[in-house]
Amino acid sequence: DIVMTQTPLSSPVTLGQPASISCRSSQSLVHSDGNTYLSWLQQRPGQPPRLLIYKISNRFSGVPDRFSGSGAGTDFTLKISRVEAEDVGVYYCMQATHFWTFGQGTKVEIK
Amino acid sequence: EVQLVESGGGLIQPGGSLRLSCAASGFTVSNSYMTWVRQAPGKGLEWVSVIYSGGTTYYADSVKGRFTVSRDNSKNTLYLQMNSLRDEDTAVYYCARSLAGAVYWGQGTLVTVSA
């Protein structure tokens, strides 16, 4: 199984300041079709997961452009350029190259 | 617009059975890669099962032999039959659809396994 490891697990941030979450996979996420199926999900309290970014860097419909994704191979990053109050929640990286596995989650909260 | 609505959750005793449904709209389940994911209370996300458009299915080791994923094309609905339920199966169960790397999620249905 592919193991996804996120850091940090908790990220207290000041409103308007940037935040960054890293995700590392235990093996390359490059699929045989040439795509890398690495996504980022946001889960607000009491809500289902919401897709933010797919295939490393593609923002999903309706996602604000303050969210961006980058990376390749086994190392990936989600960045929030300026954190807003509505960004509070838990963020998961997720791989779908070989079935699905998820990172442990990173809790983003306001300082 | 893609919509996924799960139902069928509830309180069930250990050893019991339950069938979850995921009613889809805005796309055709039979042509899609459909997945079940669960989340135990206060925990992270866990992949449970997948059914590909061709009908091939796969399961997490934790549910293999107890859970069965299927679909009813006439109802455009995905199912998860859960047998021999255990305390550790307590979770919110989400169905999800994959399309070109993007993932659409339902709202989830809560399954509580308890005596």
PDB file of C-alpha atoms in Angstrom:
ATOM      1  CA  ASP A   1       0.000   0.000   0.000  1.00  0.00           C
ATOM      2  CA  ILE A   2       1.112   3.565  -0.668  1.00  0.00           C
ATOM      3  CA  VAL A   3       1.577   5.491   2.572  1.00  0.00           C
ATOM      4  CA  MET A   4       0.943   9.242   2.577  1.00  0.00           C
ATOM      5  CA  THR A   5       2.706  11.324   5.233  1.00  0.00           C
ATOM      6  CA  GLN A   6       1.679  14.913   5.899  1.00  0.00           C
ATOM      7  CA  THR A   7       3.538  17.633   7.777  1.00  0.00           C
ATOM      8  CA  PRO A   8       2.740  19.483   9.912  1.00  0.00           C
ATOM      9  CA  LEU A   9      -0.240  17.837  11.589  1.00  0.00           C
ATOM     10  CA  SER A  10      -1.295  21.154  13.075  1.00  0.00           C
ATOM     11  CA  SER A  11      -0.853  24.618  11.623  1.00  0.00           C
ATOM     12  CA  PRO A  12      -1.888  27.681  13.629  1.00  0.00           C
ATOM     13  CA  VAL A  13      -1.879  30.634  11.256  1.00  0.00           C
ATOM     14  CA  THR A  14      -2.603  34.347  11.427  1.00  0.00           C
ATOM     15  CA  LEU A  15      -5.408  35.653   9.233  1.00  0.00           C
ATOM     16  CA  GLY A  16      -4.007  37.036   6.009  1.00  0.00           C
ATOM     17  CA  GLN A  17      -0.755  35.116   6.337  1.00  0.00           C
ATOM     18  CA  PRO A  18       0.316  32.191   4.134  1.00  0.00           C
ATOM     19  CA  ALA A  19       0.152  28.527   5.090  1.00  0.00           C
ATOM     20  CA  SER A  20       1.834  25.501   3.593  1.00  0.00           C
ATOM     21  CA  ILE A  21       1.269  21.759   4.011  1.00  0.00           C
ATOM     22  CA  SER A  22       3.621  19.063   2.750  1.00  0.00           C
ATOM     23  CA  CYS A  23       2.754  15.544   1.703  1.00  0.00           C
ATOM     24  CA  ARG A  24       5.147  12.736   0.908  1.00  0.00           C
ATOM     25  CA  SER A  25       4.232   9.384  -0.614  1.00  0.00           C
ATOM     26  CA  SER A  26       6.064   6.121   0.050  1.00  0.00           C
ATOM     27  CA  GLN A  27       6.422   5.536  -3.700  1.00  0.00           C
ATOM     28  CA  SER A  28       6.086   7.485  -6.908  1.00  0.00           C
ATOM     29  CA  LEU A  29       2.538   8.560  -7.739  1.00  0.00           C
ATOM     30  CA  VAL A  30       3.150   8.672 -11.479  1.00  0.00           C
ATOM     31  CA  HIS A  31       0.524   6.410 -13.054  1.00  0.00           C
ATOM     32  CA  SER A  32       1.183   4.242 -16.106  1.00  0.00           C
ATOM     33  CA  ASP A  33      -0.994   6.685 -18.070  1.00  0.00           C
ATOM     34  CA  GLY A  34       1.503   9.471 -17.299  1.00  0.00           C
ATOM     35  CA  ASN A  35      -0.717  11.339 -14.851  1.00  0.00           C
ATOM     36  CA  THR A  36       0.002  11.878 -11.164  1.00  0.00           C
ATOM     37  CA  TYR A  37      -3.193  11.403  -9.181  1.00  0.00           C
ATOM     38  CA  LEU A  38      -2.445  13.534  -6.143  1.00  0.00           C
ATOM     39  CA  SER A  39      -5.302  15.572  -4.729  1.00  0.00           C
ATOM     40  CA  TRP A  40      -5.875  17.901  -1.799  1.00  0.00           C
ATOM     41  CA  LEU A  41      -9.122  17.845   0.172  1.00  0.00           C
ATOM     42  CA  GLN A  42     -10.545  20.284   2.713  1.00  0.00           C
ATOM     43  CA  GLN A  43     -12.891  19.128   5.447  1.00  0.00           C
ATOM     44  CA  ARG A  44     -14.606  21.758   7.509  1.00  0.00           C
ATOM     45  CA  PRO A  45     -16.085  20.701  10.872  1.00  0.00           C
ATOM     46  CA  GLY A  46     -19.184  18.574  10.386  1.00  0.00           C
ATOM     47  CA  GLN A  47     -18.860  18.606   6.607  1.00  0.00           C
ATOM     48  CA  PRO A  48     -17.856  16.008   4.008  1.00  0.00           C
ATOM     49  CA  PRO A  49     -14.515  16.296   2.261  1.00  0.00           C
ATOM     50  CA  ARG A  50     -14.332  18.893  -0.483  1.00  0.00           C
ATOM     51  CA  LEU A  51     -11.965  18.631  -3.424  1.00  0.00           C
ATOM     52  CA  LEU A  52      -9.612  21.606  -3.732  1.00  0.00           C
ATOM     53  CA  ILE A  53      -6.802  20.452  -6.034  1.00  0.00           C
ATOM     54  CA  TYR A  54      -6.461  17.413  -8.316  1.00  0.00           C
ATOM     55  CA  LYS A  55      -3.583  16.028 -10.391  1.00  0.00           C
ATOM     56  CA  ILE A  56      -1.086  17.993  -8.277  1.00  0.00           C
ATOM     57  CA  SER A  57      -1.989  21.522  -9.325  1.00  0.00           C
ATOM     58  CA  ASN A  58      -5.442  21.737 -10.933  1.00  0.00           C
ATOM     59  CA  ARG A  59      -7.892  23.817  -8.932  1.00  0.00           C
ATOM     60  CA  PHE A  60     -11.384  22.300  -8.826  1.00  0.00           C
ATOM     61  CA  SER A  61     -14.420  24.304  -9.885  1.00  0.00           C
ATOM     62  CA  GLY A  62     -15.231  27.128  -7.474  1.00  0.00           C
ATOM     63  CA  VAL A  63     -11.996  26.870  -5.474  1.00  0.00           C
ATOM     64  CA  PRO A  64     -10.452  30.286  -4.718  1.00  0.00           C
ATOM     65  CA  ASP A  65      -7.134  31.031  -6.388  1.00  0.00           C
ATOM     66  CA  ARG A  66      -5.430  31.521  -3.020  1.00  0.00           C
ATOM     67  CA  PHE A  67      -5.143  27.718  -2.988  1.00  0.00           C
ATOM     68  CA  SER A  68      -2.361  26.224  -5.084  1.00  0.00           C
ATOM     69  CA  GLY A  69      -0.688  22.849  -5.392  1.00  0.00           C
ATOM     70  CA  SER A  70       2.744  21.827  -6.578  1.00  0.00           C
ATOM     71  CA  GLY A  71       5.177  18.950  -6.557  1.00  0.00           C
ATOM     72  CA  ALA A  72       6.169  15.837  -8.443  1.00  0.00           C
ATOM     73  CA  GLY A  73       6.955  12.168  -7.926  1.00  0.00           C
ATOM     74  CA  THR A  74       6.710  11.674  -4.176  1.00  0.00           C
ATOM     75  CA  ASP A  75       6.758  15.214  -2.745  1.00  0.00           C
ATOM     76  CA  PHE A  76       3.836  17.596  -2.886  1.00  0.00           C
ATOM     77  CA  THR A  77       2.759  20.880  -1.323  1.00  0.00           C
ATOM     78  CA  LEU A  78      -0.490  22.741  -0.773  1.00  0.00           C
ATOM     79  CA  LYS A  79      -0.191  26.478  -0.264  1.00  0.00           C
ATOM     80  CA  ILE A  80      -2.755  28.994   0.909  1.00  0.00           C
ATOM     81  CA  SER A  81      -1.500  32.424  -0.055  1.00  0.00           C
ATOM     82  CA  ARG A  82      -3.531  34.382   2.512  1.00  0.00           C
ATOM     83  CA  VAL A  83      -5.515  32.409   5.071  1.00  0.00           C
ATOM     84  CA  GLU A  84      -9.130  33.448   5.616  1.00  0.00           C
ATOM     85  CA  ALA A  85     -11.435  32.469   8.483  1.00  0.00           C
ATOM     86  CA  GLU A  86     -13.381  30.082   6.234  1.00  0.00           C
ATOM     87  CA  ASP A  87     -10.190  28.079   5.586  1.00  0.00           C
ATOM     88  CA  VAL A  88     -10.270  26.582   9.089  1.00  0.00           C
ATOM     89  CA  GLY A  89     -10.533  22.813   8.921  1.00  0.00           C
ATOM     90  CA  VAL A  90      -8.571  19.661   8.230  1.00  0.00           C
ATOM     91  CA  TYR A  91      -6.665  19.226   4.986  1.00  0.00           C
ATOM     92  CA  TYR A  92      -5.857  15.833   3.512  1.00  0.00           C
ATOM     93  CA  CYS A  93      -3.617  14.813   0.676  1.00  0.00           C
ATOM     94  CA  MET A  94      -4.904  11.834  -1.226  1.00  0.00           C
ATOM     95  CA  GLN A  95      -3.386   9.553  -3.847  1.00  0.00           C
ATOM     96  CA  ALA A  96      -5.493   7.777  -6.450  1.00  0.00           C
ATOM     97  CA  THR A  97      -2.704   6.254  -8.515  1.00  0.00           C
ATOM     98  CA  HIS A  98      -3.090   2.841  -6.888  1.00  0.00           C
ATOM     99  CA  PHE A  99      -6.493   2.584  -5.232  1.00  0.00           C
ATOM    100  CA  TRP A 100      -6.801   5.476  -2.742  1.00  0.00           C
ATOM    101  CA  THR A 101      -4.897   6.368   0.375  1.00  0.00           C
ATOM    102  CA  PHE A 102      -4.972   9.510   2.457  1.00  0.00           C
ATOM    103  CA  GLY A 103      -2.594  11.491   4.592  1.00  0.00           C
ATOM    104  CA  GLN A 104      -3.279  11.770   8.323  1.00  0.00           C
ATOM    105  CA  GLY A 105      -4.737  15.239   7.934  1.00  0.00           C
ATOM    106  CA  THR A 106      -3.436  18.687   8.878  1.00  0.00           C
ATOM    107  CA  LYS A 107      -5.559  20.846  11.138  1.00  0.00           C
ATOM    108  CA  VAL A 108      -5.488  24.508  10.117  1.00  0.00           C
ATOM    109  CA  GLU A 109      -6.644  26.892  12.808  1.00  0.00           C
ATOM    110  CA  ILE A 110      -6.457  30.622  13.402  1.00  0.00           C
ATOM    111  CA  LYS A 111      -3.961  31.896  15.971  1.00  0.00           C
TER     112      LYS A 111
ATOM    113  CA  GLU B   1     -24.492  18.872 -12.001  1.00  0.00           C
ATOM    114  CA  VAL B   2     -23.040  15.815 -10.287  1.00  0.00           C
ATOM    115  CA  GLN B   3     -24.898  14.836  -7.114  1.00  0.00           C
ATOM    116  CA  LEU B   4     -24.392  11.883  -4.801  1.00  0.00           C
ATOM    117  CA  VAL B   5     -26.834  11.151  -1.974  1.00  0.00           C
ATOM    118  CA  GLU B   6     -26.061   8.374   0.478  1.00  0.00           C
ATOM    119  CA  SER B   7     -28.680   6.671   2.645  1.00  0.00           C
ATOM    120  CA  GLY B   8     -29.200   3.516   4.661  1.00  0.00           C
ATOM    121  CA  GLY B   9     -27.054   4.229   7.675  1.00  0.00           C
ATOM    122  CA  GLY B  10     -28.198   3.700  11.237  1.00  0.00           C
ATOM    123  CA  LEU B  11     -27.623   1.834  14.479  1.00  0.00           C
ATOM    124  CA  ILE B  12     -26.913  -1.875  14.097  1.00  0.00           C
ATOM    125  CA  GLN B  13     -25.761  -4.565  16.503  1.00  0.00           C
ATOM    126  CA  PRO B  14     -22.407  -6.302  16.054  1.00  0.00           C
ATOM    127  CA  GLY B  15     -22.743  -9.200  13.648  1.00  0.00           C
ATOM    128  CA  GLY B  16     -25.623  -7.539  11.823  1.00  0.00           C
ATOM    129  CA  SER B  17     -26.008  -6.435   8.217  1.00  0.00           C
ATOM    130  CA  LEU B  18     -26.788  -3.150   6.543  1.00  0.00           C
ATOM    131  CA  ARG B  19     -27.021  -1.978   2.947  1.00  0.00           C
ATOM    132  CA  LEU B  20     -25.971   1.548   2.046  1.00  0.00           C
ATOM    133  CA  SER B  21     -27.213   3.278  -1.088  1.00  0.00           C
ATOM    134  CA  CYS B  22     -25.722   6.117  -3.088  1.00  0.00           C
ATOM    135  CA  ALA B  23     -28.166   7.689  -5.519  1.00  0.00           C
ATOM    136  CA  ALA B  24     -26.423   9.503  -8.340  1.00  0.00           C
ATOM    137  CA  SER B  25     -27.578  12.239 -10.673  1.00  0.00           C
ATOM    138  CA  GLY B  26     -25.875  14.248 -13.378  1.00  0.00           C
ATOM    139  CA  PHE B  27     -23.913  11.273 -14.664  1.00  0.00           C
ATOM    140  CA  THR B  28     -24.190   7.506 -15.240  1.00  0.00           C
ATOM    141  CA  VAL B  29     -22.954   5.239 -12.449  1.00  0.00           C
ATOM    142  CA  SER B  30     -22.397   2.284 -14.773  1.00  0.00           C
ATOM    143  CA  ASN B  31     -19.878   4.306 -16.835  1.00  0.00           C
ATOM    144  CA  SER B  32     -18.006   5.569 -13.795  1.00  0.00           C
ATOM    145  CA  TYR B  33     -15.277   4.693 -11.323  1.00  0.00           C
ATOM    146  CA  MET B  34     -17.160   4.680  -7.990  1.00  0.00           C
ATOM    147  CA  THR B  35     -15.610   4.432  -4.559  1.00  0.00           C
ATOM    148  CA  TRP B  36     -16.704   4.048  -0.927  1.00  0.00           C
ATOM    149  CA  VAL B  37     -14.655   5.827   1.741  1.00  0.00           C
ATOM    150  CA  ARG B  38     -15.325   5.868   5.474  1.00  0.00           C
ATOM    151  CA  GLN B  39     -14.368   8.060   8.391  1.00  0.00           C
ATOM    152  CA  ALA B  40     -14.535   6.818  11.962  1.00  0.00           C
ATOM    153  CA  PRO B  41     -15.540   9.435  14.552  1.00  0.00           C
ATOM    154  CA  GLY B  42     -12.701  11.917  15.035  1.00  0.00           C
ATOM    155  CA  LYS B  43     -10.429   9.994  12.663  1.00  0.00           C
ATOM    156  CA  GLY B  44      -9.118  10.314   9.126  1.00  0.00           C
ATOM    157  CA  LEU B  45     -10.353   8.982   5.816  1.00  0.00           C
ATOM    158  CA  GLU B  46     -10.116   5.294   4.880  1.00  0.00           C
ATOM    159  CA  TRP B  47     -10.671   3.806   1.440  1.00  0.00           C
ATOM    160  CA  VAL B  48     -13.162   0.915   1.581  1.00  0.00           C
ATOM    161  CA  SER B  49     -14.011  -0.295  -1.910  1.00  0.00           C
ATOM    162  CA  VAL B  50     -14.094   0.549  -5.599  1.00  0.00           C
ATOM    163  CA  ILE B  51     -16.125  -0.609  -8.581  1.00  0.00           C
ATOM    164  CA  TYR B  52     -14.834   0.201 -12.044  1.00  0.00           C
ATOM    165  CA  SER B  53     -17.000   0.879 -15.059  1.00  0.00           C
ATOM    166  CA  GLY B  54     -16.325  -2.637 -16.325  1.00  0.00           C
ATOM    167  CA  GLY B  55     -17.631  -4.092 -13.065  1.00  0.00           C
ATOM    168  CA  THR B  56     -14.341  -5.110 -11.450  1.00  0.00           C
ATOM    169  CA  THR B  57     -14.342  -4.596  -7.683  1.00  0.00           C
ATOM    170  CA  TYR B  58     -11.671  -4.263  -5.019  1.00  0.00           C
ATOM    171  CA  TYR B  59     -11.808  -4.022  -1.232  1.00  0.00           C
ATOM    172  CA  ALA B  60      -9.670  -2.886   1.663  1.00  0.00           C
ATOM    173  CA  ASP B  61      -8.294  -5.809   3.676  1.00  0.00           C
ATOM    174  CA  SER B  62     -10.303  -4.616   6.697  1.00  0.00           C
ATOM    175  CA  VAL B  63     -13.624  -5.328   4.921  1.00  0.00           C
ATOM    176  CA  LYS B  64     -12.728  -8.045   2.413  1.00  0.00           C
ATOM    177  CA  GLY B  65     -15.115 -10.985   2.615  1.00  0.00           C
ATOM    178  CA  ARG B  66     -17.688  -8.969   4.586  1.00  0.00           C
ATOM    179  CA  PHE B  67     -18.588  -6.019   2.318  1.00  0.00           C
ATOM    180  CA  THR B  68     -19.817  -6.136  -1.284  1.00  0.00           C
ATOM    181  CA  VAL B  69     -20.081  -3.189  -3.655  1.00  0.00           C
ATOM    182  CA  SER B  70     -22.608  -3.293  -6.480  1.00  0.00           C
ATOM    183  CA  ARG B  71     -24.705  -1.022  -8.647  1.00  0.00           C
ATOM    184  CA  ASP B  72     -28.189  -0.930 -10.161  1.00  0.00           C
ATOM    185  CA  ASN B  73     -27.941   0.660 -13.570  1.00  0.00           C
ATOM    186  CA  SER B  74     -31.713   1.111 -13.892  1.00  0.00           C
ATOM    187  CA  LYS B  75     -31.750   3.165 -10.675  1.00  0.00           C
ATOM    188  CA  ASN B  76     -28.372   4.821 -11.278  1.00  0.00           C
ATOM    189  CA  THR B  77     -27.468   3.822  -7.738  1.00  0.00           C
ATOM    190  CA  LEU B  78     -24.389   2.395  -6.035  1.00  0.00           C
ATOM    191  CA  TYR B  79     -24.659   0.051  -3.053  1.00  0.00           C
ATOM    192  CA  LEU B  80     -22.497  -1.236  -0.257  1.00  0.00           C
ATOM    193  CA  GLN B  81     -23.731  -4.428   1.388  1.00  0.00           C
ATOM    194  CA  MET B  82     -22.123  -4.739   4.800  1.00  0.00           C
ATOM    195  CA  ASN B  83     -22.295  -8.070   6.655  1.00  0.00           C
ATOM    196  CA  SER B  84     -20.791  -9.327   9.907  1.00  0.00           C
ATOM    197  CA  LEU B  85     -20.471  -5.751  11.148  1.00  0.00           C
ATOM    198  CA  ARG B  86     -17.991  -4.980  13.911  1.00  0.00           C
ATOM    199  CA  ASP B  87     -17.624  -2.102  16.359  1.00  0.00           C
ATOM    200  CA  GLU B  88     -14.697  -0.813  14.302  1.00  0.00           C
ATOM    201  CA  ASP B  89     -16.947  -0.397  11.238  1.00  0.00           C
ATOM    202  CA  THR B  90     -18.619   2.549  12.991  1.00  0.00           C
ATOM    203  CA  ALA B  91     -18.058   5.514  10.670  1.00  0.00           C
ATOM    204  CA  VAL B  92     -19.553   7.970   8.252  1.00  0.00           C
ATOM    205  CA  TYR B  93     -19.586   6.292   4.844  1.00  0.00           C
ATOM    206  CA  TYR B  94     -19.107   8.440   1.757  1.00  0.00           C
ATOM    207  CA  CYS B  95     -19.545   7.488  -1.856  1.00  0.00           C
ATOM    208  CA  ALA B  96     -17.410   9.276  -4.420  1.00  0.00           C
ATOM    209  CA  ARG B  97     -17.056   9.476  -8.164  1.00  0.00           C
ATOM    210  CA  SER B  98     -13.741   9.891  -9.977  1.00  0.00           C
ATOM    211  CA  LEU B  99     -13.494  11.627 -13.317  1.00  0.00           C
ATOM    212  CA  ALA B 100     -10.191  12.534 -14.950  1.00  0.00           C
ATOM    213  CA  GLY B 101      -8.525  12.875 -11.578  1.00  0.00           C
ATOM    214  CA  ALA B 102     -11.263  14.981  -9.992  1.00  0.00           C
ATOM    215  CA  VAL B 103     -13.332  13.472  -7.168  1.00  0.00           C
ATOM    216  CA  TYR B 104     -16.940  14.266  -6.376  1.00  0.00           C
ATOM    217  CA  TRP B 105     -18.142  13.450  -2.852  1.00  0.00           C
ATOM    218  CA  GLY B 106     -21.508  12.733  -1.316  1.00  0.00           C
ATOM    219  CA  GLN B 107     -22.638  14.043   2.075  1.00  0.00           C
ATOM    220  CA  GLY B 108     -22.186  10.714   3.824  1.00  0.00           C
ATOM    221  CA  THR B 109     -24.313   8.409   5.970  1.00  0.00           C
ATOM    222  CA  LEU B 110     -23.506   7.410   9.551  1.00  0.00           C
ATOM    223  CA  VAL B 111     -23.257   3.752  10.510  1.00  0.00           C
ATOM    224  CA  THR B 112     -23.052   2.971  14.223  1.00  0.00           C
ATOM    225  CA  VAL B 113     -22.275  -0.576  15.264  1.00  0.00           C
ATOM    226  CA  SER B 114     -23.047  -1.055  18.928  1.00  0.00           C
ATOM    227  CA  ALA B 115     -24.804  -3.449  21.273  1.00  0.00           C
TER     228      ALA B 115
END
